[in-house]
Coordinates of C-alpha atoms and ligand atoms in Angstrom, one line a residue:
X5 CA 10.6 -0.8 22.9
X6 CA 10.8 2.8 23.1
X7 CA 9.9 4.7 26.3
X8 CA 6.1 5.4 25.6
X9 CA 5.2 9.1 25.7
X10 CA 2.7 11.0 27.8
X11 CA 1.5 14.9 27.0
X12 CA 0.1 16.6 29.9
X13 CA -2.2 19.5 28.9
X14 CA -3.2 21.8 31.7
X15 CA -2.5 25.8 31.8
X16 CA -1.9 25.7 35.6
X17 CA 1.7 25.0 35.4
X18 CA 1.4 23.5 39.1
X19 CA -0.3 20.2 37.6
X20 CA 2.0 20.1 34.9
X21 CA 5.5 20.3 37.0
X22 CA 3.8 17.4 39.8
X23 CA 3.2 15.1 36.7
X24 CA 6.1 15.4 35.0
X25 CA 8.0 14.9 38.2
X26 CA 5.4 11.5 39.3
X27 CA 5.4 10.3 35.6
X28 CA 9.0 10.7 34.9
X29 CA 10.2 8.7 37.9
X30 CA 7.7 5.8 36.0
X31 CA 10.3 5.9 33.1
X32 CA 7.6 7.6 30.8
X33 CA 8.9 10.5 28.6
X34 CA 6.4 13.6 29.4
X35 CA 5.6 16.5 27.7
X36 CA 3.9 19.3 29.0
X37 CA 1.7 22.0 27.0
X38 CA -0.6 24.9 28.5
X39 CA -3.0 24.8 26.1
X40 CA -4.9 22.8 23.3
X41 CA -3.4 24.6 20.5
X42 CA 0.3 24.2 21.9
X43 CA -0.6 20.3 22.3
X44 CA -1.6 20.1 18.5
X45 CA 2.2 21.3 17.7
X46 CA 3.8 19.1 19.5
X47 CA 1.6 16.1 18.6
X48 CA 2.8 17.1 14.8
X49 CA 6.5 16.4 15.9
X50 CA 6.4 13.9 18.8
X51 CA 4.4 10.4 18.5
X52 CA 2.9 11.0 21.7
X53 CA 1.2 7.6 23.3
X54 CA -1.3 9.1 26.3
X55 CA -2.4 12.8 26.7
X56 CA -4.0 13.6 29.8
X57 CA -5.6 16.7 29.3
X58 CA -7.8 19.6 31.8
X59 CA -11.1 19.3 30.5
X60 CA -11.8 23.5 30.6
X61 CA -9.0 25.8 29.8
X62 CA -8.4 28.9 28.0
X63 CA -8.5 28.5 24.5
X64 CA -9.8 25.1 23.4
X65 CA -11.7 22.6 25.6
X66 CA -9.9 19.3 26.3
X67 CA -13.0 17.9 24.2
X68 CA -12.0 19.6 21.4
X69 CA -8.6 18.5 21.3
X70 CA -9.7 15.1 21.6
X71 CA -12.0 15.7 18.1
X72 CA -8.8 17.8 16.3
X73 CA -6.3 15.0 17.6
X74 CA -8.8 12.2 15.9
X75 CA -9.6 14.7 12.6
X76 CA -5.6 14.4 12.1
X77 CA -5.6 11.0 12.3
X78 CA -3.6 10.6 15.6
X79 CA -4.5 7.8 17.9
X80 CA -3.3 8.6 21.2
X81 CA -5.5 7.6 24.2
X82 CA -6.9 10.7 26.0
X83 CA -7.3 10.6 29.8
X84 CA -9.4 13.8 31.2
X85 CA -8.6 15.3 34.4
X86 CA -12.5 17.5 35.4
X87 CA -13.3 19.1 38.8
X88 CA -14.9 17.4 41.5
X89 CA -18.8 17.8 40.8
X90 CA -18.8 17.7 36.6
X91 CA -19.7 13.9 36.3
X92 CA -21.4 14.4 33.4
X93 CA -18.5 16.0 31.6
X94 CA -16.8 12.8 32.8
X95 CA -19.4 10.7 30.8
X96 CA -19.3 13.4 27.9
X97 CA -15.8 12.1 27.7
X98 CA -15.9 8.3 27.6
X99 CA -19.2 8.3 25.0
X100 CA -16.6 10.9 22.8
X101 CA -14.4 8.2 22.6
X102 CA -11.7 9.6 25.8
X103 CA -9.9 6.4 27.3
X104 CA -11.1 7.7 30.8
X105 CA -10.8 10.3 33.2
X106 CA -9.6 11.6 36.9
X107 CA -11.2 13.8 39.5
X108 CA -8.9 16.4 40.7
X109 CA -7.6 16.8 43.3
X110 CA -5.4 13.9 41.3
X111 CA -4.6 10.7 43.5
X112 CA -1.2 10.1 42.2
X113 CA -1.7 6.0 42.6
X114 CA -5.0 6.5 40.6
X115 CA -3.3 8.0 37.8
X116 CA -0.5 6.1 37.6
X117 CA -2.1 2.7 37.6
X118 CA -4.6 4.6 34.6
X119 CA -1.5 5.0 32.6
X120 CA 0.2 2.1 33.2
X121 CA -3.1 0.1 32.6
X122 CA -3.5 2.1 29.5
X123 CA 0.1 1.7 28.1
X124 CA -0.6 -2.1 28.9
X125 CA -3.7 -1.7 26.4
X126 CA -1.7 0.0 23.7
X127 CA 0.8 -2.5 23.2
X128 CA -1.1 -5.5 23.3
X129 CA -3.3 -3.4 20.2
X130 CA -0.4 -2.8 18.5
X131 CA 1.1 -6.5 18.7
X132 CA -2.8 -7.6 17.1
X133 CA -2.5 -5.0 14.8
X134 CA 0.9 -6.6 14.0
X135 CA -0.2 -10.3 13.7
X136 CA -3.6 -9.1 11.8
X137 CA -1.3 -7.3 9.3
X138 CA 0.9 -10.4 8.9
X139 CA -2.5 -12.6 8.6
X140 CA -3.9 -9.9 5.8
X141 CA -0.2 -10.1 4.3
X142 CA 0.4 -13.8 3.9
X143 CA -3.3 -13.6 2.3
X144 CA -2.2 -11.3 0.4
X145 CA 0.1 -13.5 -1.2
X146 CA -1.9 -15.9 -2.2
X147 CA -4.5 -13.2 -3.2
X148 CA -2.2 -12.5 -6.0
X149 CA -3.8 -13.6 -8.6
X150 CA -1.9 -14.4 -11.7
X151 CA -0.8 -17.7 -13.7
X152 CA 1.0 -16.2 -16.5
X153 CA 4.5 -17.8 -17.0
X154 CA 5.4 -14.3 -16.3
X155 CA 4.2 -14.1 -12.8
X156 CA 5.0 -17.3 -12.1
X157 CA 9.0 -16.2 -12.4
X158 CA 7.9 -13.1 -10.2
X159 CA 6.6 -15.6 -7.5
X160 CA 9.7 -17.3 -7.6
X161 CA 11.6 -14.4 -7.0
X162 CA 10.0 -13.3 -4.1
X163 CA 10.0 -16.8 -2.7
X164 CA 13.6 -16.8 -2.8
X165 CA 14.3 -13.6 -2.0
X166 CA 12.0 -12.9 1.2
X167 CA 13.6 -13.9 3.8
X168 CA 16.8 -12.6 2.8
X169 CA 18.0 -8.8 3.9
X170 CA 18.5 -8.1 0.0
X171 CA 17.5 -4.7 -1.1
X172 CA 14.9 -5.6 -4.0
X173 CA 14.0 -2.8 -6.6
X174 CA 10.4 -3.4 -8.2
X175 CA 9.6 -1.6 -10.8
X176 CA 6.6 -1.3 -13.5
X177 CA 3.7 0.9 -14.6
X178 CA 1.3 2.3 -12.5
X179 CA -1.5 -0.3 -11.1
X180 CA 0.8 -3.3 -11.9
X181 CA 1.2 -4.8 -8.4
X182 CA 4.5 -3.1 -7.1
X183 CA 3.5 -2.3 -3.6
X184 CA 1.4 -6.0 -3.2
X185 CA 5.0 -7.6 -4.0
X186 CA 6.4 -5.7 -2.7
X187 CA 4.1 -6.6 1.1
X188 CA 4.6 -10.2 -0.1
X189 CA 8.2 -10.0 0.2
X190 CA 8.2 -8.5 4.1
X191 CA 5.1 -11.0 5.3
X192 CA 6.9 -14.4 3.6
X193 CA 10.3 -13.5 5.6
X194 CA 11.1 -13.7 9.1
X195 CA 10.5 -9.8 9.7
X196 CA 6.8 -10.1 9.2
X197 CA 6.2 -9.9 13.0
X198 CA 8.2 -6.6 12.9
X199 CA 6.9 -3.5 11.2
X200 CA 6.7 -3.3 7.3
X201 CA 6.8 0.8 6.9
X202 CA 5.8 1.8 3.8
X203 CA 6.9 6.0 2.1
X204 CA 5.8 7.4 -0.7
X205 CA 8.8 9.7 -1.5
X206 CA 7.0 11.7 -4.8
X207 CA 4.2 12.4 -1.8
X208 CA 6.3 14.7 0.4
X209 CA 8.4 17.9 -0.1
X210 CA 12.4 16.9 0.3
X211 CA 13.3 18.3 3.4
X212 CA 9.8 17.0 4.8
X213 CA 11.0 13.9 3.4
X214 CA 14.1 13.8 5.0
X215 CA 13.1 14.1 8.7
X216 CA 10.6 11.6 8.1
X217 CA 13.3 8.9 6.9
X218 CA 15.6 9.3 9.3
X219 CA 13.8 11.8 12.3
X220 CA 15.1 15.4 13.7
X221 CA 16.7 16.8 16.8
X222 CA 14.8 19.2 18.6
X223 CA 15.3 22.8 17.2
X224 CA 16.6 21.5 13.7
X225 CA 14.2 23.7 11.9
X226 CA 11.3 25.8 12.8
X227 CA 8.9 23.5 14.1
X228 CA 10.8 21.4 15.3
X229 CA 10.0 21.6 18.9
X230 CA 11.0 18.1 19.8
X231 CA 12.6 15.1 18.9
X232 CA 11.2 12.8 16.3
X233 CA 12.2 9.2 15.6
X234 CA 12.4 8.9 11.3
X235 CA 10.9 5.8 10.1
X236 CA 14.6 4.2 9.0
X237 CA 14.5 3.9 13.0
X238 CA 10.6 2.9 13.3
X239 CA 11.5 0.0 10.9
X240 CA 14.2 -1.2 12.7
X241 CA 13.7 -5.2 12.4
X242 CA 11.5 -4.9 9.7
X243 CA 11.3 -3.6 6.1
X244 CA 11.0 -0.1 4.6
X245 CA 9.5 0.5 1.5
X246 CA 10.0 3.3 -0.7
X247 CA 7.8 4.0 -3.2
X248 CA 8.7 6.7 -6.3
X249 CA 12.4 6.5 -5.6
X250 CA 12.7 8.2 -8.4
X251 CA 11.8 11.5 -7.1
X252 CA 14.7 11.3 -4.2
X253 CA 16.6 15.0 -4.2
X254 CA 20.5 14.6 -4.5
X255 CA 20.4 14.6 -1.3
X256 CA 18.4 12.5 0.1
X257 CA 20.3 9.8 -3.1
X258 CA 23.3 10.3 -0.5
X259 CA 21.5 9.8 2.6
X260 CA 20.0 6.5 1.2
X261 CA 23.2 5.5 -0.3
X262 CA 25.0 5.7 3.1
X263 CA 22.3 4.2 4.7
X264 CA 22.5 0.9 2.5
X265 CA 26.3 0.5 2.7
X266 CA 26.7 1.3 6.3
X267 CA 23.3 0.9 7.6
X268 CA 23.4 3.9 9.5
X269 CA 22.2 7.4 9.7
X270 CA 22.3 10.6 11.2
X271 CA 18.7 12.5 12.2
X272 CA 18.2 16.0 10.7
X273 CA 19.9 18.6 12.8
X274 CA 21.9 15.4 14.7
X275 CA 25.8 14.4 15.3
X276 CA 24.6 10.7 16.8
X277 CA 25.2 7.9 14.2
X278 CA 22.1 5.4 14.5
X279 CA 22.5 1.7 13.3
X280 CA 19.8 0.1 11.8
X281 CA 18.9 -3.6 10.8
X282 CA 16.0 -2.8 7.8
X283 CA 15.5 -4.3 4.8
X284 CA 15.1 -2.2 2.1
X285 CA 12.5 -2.5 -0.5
X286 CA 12.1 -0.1 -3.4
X287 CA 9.6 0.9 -6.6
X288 CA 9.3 2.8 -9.6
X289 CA 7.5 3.1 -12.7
X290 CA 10.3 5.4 -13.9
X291 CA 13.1 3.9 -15.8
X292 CA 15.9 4.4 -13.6
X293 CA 19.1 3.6 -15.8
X294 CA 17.5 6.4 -18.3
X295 CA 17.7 8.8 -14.9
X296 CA 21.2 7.7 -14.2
X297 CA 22.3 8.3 -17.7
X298 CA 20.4 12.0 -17.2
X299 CA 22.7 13.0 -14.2
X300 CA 19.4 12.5 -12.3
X301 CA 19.7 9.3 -10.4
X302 CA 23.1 8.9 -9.0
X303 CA 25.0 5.5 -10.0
X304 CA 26.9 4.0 -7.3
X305 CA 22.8 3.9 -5.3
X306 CA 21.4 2.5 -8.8
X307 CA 23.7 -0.6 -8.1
X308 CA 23.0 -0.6 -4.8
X309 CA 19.4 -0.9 -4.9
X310 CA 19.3 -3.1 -8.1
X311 CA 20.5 -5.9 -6.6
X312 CA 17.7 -8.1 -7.2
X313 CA 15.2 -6.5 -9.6
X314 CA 11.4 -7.6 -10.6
X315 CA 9.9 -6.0 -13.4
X316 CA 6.1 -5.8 -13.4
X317 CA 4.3 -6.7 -16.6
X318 CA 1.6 -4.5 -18.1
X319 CA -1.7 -6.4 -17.9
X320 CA -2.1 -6.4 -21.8
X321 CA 1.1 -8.9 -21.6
X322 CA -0.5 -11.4 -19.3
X323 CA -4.0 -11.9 -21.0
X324 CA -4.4 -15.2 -19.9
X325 CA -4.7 -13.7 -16.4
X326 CA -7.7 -10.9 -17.2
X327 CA -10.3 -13.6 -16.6
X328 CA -8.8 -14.8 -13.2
X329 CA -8.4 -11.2 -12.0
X330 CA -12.0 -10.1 -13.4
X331 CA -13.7 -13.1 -11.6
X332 CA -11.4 -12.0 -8.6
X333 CA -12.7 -8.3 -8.6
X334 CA -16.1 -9.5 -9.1
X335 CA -16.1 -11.6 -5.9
X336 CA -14.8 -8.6 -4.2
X337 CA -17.0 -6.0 -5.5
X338 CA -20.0 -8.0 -4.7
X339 CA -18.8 -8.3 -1.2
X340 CA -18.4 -5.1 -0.8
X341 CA -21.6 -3.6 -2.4
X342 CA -23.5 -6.6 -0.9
X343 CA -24.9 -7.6 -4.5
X344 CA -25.2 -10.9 -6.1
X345 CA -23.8 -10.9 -9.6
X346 CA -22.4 -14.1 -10.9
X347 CA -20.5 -13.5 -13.8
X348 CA -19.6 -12.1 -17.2
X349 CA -21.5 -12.7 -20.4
X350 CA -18.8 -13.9 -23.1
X351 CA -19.1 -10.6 -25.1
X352 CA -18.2 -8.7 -22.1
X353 CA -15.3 -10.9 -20.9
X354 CA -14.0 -10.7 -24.6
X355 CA -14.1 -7.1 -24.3
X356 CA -11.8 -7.3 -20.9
X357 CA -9.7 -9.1 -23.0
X358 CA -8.9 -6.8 -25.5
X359 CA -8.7 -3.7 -24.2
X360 CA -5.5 -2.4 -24.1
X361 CA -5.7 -1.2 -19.9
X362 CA -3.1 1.3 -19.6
X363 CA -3.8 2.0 -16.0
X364 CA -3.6 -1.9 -15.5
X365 CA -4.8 -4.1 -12.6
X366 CA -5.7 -0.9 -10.7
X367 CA -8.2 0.3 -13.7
X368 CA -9.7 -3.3 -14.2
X369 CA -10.5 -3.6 -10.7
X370 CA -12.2 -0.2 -10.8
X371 CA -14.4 -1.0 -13.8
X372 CA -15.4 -4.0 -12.2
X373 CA -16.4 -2.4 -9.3
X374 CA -18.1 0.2 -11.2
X375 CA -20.1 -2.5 -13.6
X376 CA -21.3 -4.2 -10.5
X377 CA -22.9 -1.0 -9.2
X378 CA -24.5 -0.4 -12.7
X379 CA -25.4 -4.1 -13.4
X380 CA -29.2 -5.3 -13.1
X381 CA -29.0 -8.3 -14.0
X382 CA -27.1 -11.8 -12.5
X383 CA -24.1 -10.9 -15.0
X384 CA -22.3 -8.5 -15.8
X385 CA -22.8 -7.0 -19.8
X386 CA -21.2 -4.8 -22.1
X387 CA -23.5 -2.2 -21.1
X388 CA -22.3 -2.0 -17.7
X389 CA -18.5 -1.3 -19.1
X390 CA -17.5 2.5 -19.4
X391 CA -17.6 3.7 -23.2
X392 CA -13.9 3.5 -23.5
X393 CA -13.6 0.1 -23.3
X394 CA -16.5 -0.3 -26.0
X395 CA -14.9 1.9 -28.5
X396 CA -14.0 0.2 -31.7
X397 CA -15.4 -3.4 -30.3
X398 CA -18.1 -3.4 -32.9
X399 CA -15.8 -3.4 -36.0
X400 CA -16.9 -6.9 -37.4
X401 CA -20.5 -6.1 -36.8
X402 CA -20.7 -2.9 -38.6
X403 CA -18.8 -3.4 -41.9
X404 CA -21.1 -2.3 -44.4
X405 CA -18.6 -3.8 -47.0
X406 CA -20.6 -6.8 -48.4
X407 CA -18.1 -9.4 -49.6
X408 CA -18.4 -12.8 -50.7
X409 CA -19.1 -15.0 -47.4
X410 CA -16.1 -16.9 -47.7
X411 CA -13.6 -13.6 -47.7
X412 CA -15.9 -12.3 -45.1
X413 CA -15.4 -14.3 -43.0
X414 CA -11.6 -15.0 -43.1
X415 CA -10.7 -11.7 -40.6
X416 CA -13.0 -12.8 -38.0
X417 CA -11.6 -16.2 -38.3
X418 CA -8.5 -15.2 -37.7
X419 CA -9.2 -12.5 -34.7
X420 CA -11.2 -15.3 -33.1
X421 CA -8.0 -17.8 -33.8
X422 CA -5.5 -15.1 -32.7
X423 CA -7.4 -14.3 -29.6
X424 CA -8.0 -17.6 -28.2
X425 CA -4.0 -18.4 -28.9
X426 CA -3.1 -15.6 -26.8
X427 CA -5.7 -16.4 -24.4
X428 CA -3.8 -20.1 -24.1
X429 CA 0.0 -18.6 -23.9
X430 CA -0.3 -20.2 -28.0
X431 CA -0.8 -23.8 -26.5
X432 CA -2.4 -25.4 -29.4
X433 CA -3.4 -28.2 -27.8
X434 CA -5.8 -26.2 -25.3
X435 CA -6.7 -23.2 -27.9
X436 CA -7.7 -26.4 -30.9
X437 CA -9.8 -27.7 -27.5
X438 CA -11.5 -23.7 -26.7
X439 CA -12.3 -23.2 -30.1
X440 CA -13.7 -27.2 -30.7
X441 CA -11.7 -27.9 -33.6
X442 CA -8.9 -30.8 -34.3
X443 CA -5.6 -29.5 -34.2
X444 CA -4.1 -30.7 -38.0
X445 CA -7.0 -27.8 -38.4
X446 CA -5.7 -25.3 -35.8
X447 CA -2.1 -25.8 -37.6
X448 CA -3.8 -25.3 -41.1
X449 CA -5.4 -22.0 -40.6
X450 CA -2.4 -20.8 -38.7
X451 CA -0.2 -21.5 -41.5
X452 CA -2.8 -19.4 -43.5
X453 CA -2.8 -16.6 -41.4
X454 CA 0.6 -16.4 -40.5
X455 CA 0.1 -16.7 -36.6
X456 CA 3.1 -17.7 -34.9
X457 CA 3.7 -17.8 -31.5
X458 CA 5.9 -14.8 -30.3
X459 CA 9.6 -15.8 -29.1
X460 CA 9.4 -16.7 -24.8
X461 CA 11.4 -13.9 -23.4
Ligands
LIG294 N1 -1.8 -10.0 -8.8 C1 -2.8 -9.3 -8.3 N2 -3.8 -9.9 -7.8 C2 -4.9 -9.3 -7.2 N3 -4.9 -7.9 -7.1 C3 -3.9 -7.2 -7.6 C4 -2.7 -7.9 -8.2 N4 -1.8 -7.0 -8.5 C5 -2.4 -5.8 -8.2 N5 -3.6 -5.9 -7.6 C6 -4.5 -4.9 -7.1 O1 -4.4 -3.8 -8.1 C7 -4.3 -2.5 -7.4 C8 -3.0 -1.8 -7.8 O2 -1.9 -2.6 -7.3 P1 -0.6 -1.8 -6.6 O3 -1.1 -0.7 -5.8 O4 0.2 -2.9 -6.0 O5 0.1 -1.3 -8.0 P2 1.4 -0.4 -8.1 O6 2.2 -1.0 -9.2 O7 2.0 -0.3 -6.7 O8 0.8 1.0 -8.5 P3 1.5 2.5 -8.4 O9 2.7 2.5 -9.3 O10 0.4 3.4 -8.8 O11 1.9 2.6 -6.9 C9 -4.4 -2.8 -6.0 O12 -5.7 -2.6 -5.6 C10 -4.0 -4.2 -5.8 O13 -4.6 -4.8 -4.7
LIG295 MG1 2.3 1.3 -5.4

């Protein structure tokens, strides 16, 4: 494990210099800053583990610094060092969330066994936060909801794949399922106990990106007051994921590509070579061999992440699976928003059917979750969907054409045929069962209408 790392925030230099000297010779790395403003910087740069921090000094209170460090999402435990006499700012401390505090003058045992008890606290957190992850992940995998013939191949794939170290490429549409596979892959191999680290590479600016792959050396750029551990190094035993590869700068492409042949890497602004055991596990919803014919994705990495690839279908190519998901996002909503609707009138699951859901599984679940706010009732009803997915639905109801009832009646035979056959992946027996008819009849009025099943890809 790396060394854990303390901060020491105190403008009398004095404290600061004992510390670093008492702490050091405990094998922690410490850091030392004068104020609360100079302790954000480094806490940008440096995953810092404990700050023990002078309640008043010049500048910003220790307090504070505790609310700025917890705005910015860091969790580092705070421990408050306040003169004799200030017990309440002690208690001022714990209720604001600090892990505890010292009175100076500091007892060097006292504050030693603090951290050390502290540190303790931290790791066993972090190996729950592990196991819960792994726990949430496996679920996760058989959360994925999906029976289409489709998905089943995708499962298998991942099965066999998983606890392999081969670089997988996932790619798809937006709101397709990409980053749940690709979680399923790290929790179903042996590296779920280790940390799955997940990037969005189209979220950050290149260089950014960069030091956050593979870390800095102190004084690589401005800023960089420190060194900083990338997360190629973080992951180490575990799985990266990339997400957006697509958007990886020329050089960054080389970067990665060295890093997948050689496994190894240099930090930003470093000579050390670093060796790395990660699996590597990528997505896009770009197509890549387009970018590589472009001059925009280079070719020797496109055949070094596309060594096992799963492409996501868009949700209007696995119908059969609308229902399951919607009942799925119903149960979740409901939980959620604490209501207690049951289901979907038939009209309304009809009209999930059809729809066409170009932002996929990510834009049915979030018209599910919005119906279930709207709905009054114990179902769900067209009038809860969003007036997109009503447009053109009423078609059949409104012709004003009057025909004869016989010819009438023939397109809405055959939508309702059509729909059902797609519904059942075109089994006949189970559609001739869904729509209660024999199947000599089924096969009669698909002749008729010229319904054939599409070839199996
Ligand atoms: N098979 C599935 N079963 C249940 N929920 C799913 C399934 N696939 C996707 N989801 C849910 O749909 C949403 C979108 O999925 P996800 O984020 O994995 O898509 P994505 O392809 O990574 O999208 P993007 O390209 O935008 O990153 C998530 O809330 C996810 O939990
Ligand atoms: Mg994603």
């Amino acid at each position: 494990m790396a060394k854990p790392v303390i901060l020491i925030v105190d403008d009398d230099p004095i404290v600061c210099s004992s510390m670093v000297e008492m702490l050091g010779l405990q094998g922690y790395g410490v850091r030392t800053a004068p104020d609360g403003e100079t302790a954000l910087e480094h806490l940008q740069n440096t995953t810092v583990d404990v700050i023990i921090s002078d309640v008043s000094m010049p500048g910003m209170s220790g307090f504070d610094l505790l609310d700025k460090v917890r705005e910015r999402g860091g969790d580092p435990d705070l421990i408050f060092i306040t003169a004799y006499g200030n017990i309440e700012d002690a208690v001022a401390a714990i209720k604001r969330g600090a892990y505890n505090y010292v009175v100076k003058p500091i007892d060097d045992e006292e504050i030693k066994l603090m951290v050390k008890r502290c540190i303790e606290r931290r790791s066993m957190k972090a190996e729950n936060r592990d196991l819960r992850h792994q726990i949430n992940g496996k679920l996760g995998f058989d959360n994925l909801i999906g029976e289409d013939p489709k998905m089943q191949r995708i499962y298998q794939v991942v099965e066999a794949v998983a606890d392999t170290r081969t670089t997988v490429l996932i790619t798809g549409p937006s709101g397709t399922g990409k980053t749940l596979i690709a979680r399923a892959i790290h929790y179903n191999s042996s590296r779920a106990r280790r940390p799955l680290i997940e990037v969005n590479c189209g979220a950050l600016p290149d260089t950014l990106l960069e030091s956050e792959l593979f870390g800095h050396v102190r004084g690589a750029f401005t800023g960089a007051v420190s060194d900083k551990p990338g997360k190629f190094e973080r992951a180490n035993g575990g799985t990266i994921f990339l997400d957006e590869i697509s958007t990886a700068s020329p050089a960054l492409q080389i970067k990665l590509l060295r890093v997948l042949q050689e496994r190894c890497f240099e930090c930003v602004g470093g000579t050390q070579t670093y060796y790395t055991d990660v699996r590597v596990i990528l997505a896009t919803n770009t197509n890549l061999t387009q970018l590589v014919q472009q001059g925009r994705f280079r070719k020797d990495l496109y055949y070094r992440v596309n060594v096992v690839s799963i492409d996501m279908p868009p949700l209007r190519e696995r119908l059969g699976d609308i229902p399951l998901l919607a009942v799925h996002f119903l149960k979740l909503a409901c939980e959620r928003l604490g209501r207690k609707i049951e289901s979907f009138d038939a009209h309304t699951m009809e009209i999930l059917i059809h729809y066409p859901w170009p932002g996929n599984i990510r834009e049915l679940a979030n018209v599910i979750e919005r119906s279930v706010m709207l709905a009054r009732g114990v179902q769900i009803t067209f009038e809860d969907l969003p007036a997109e997915l009503l447009k053109g639905t009423s078609k059949v109801h409104l012709n004003e054409n009057i025909l004869p009832l016989r010819i009438a009646l023939e397109e809405p035979e055959r939508q309702i045929i059509e729909k059902a056959l797609i519904f059942n992946n075109w089994n006949r027996h189970k559609t001739a069962d869904m729509l209660d008819v024999n199947r000599s009849t089924l096969f009669t009025k698909m002749r008729k209408y010229g319904l054939v099943s599409p070839p199996r890809t």
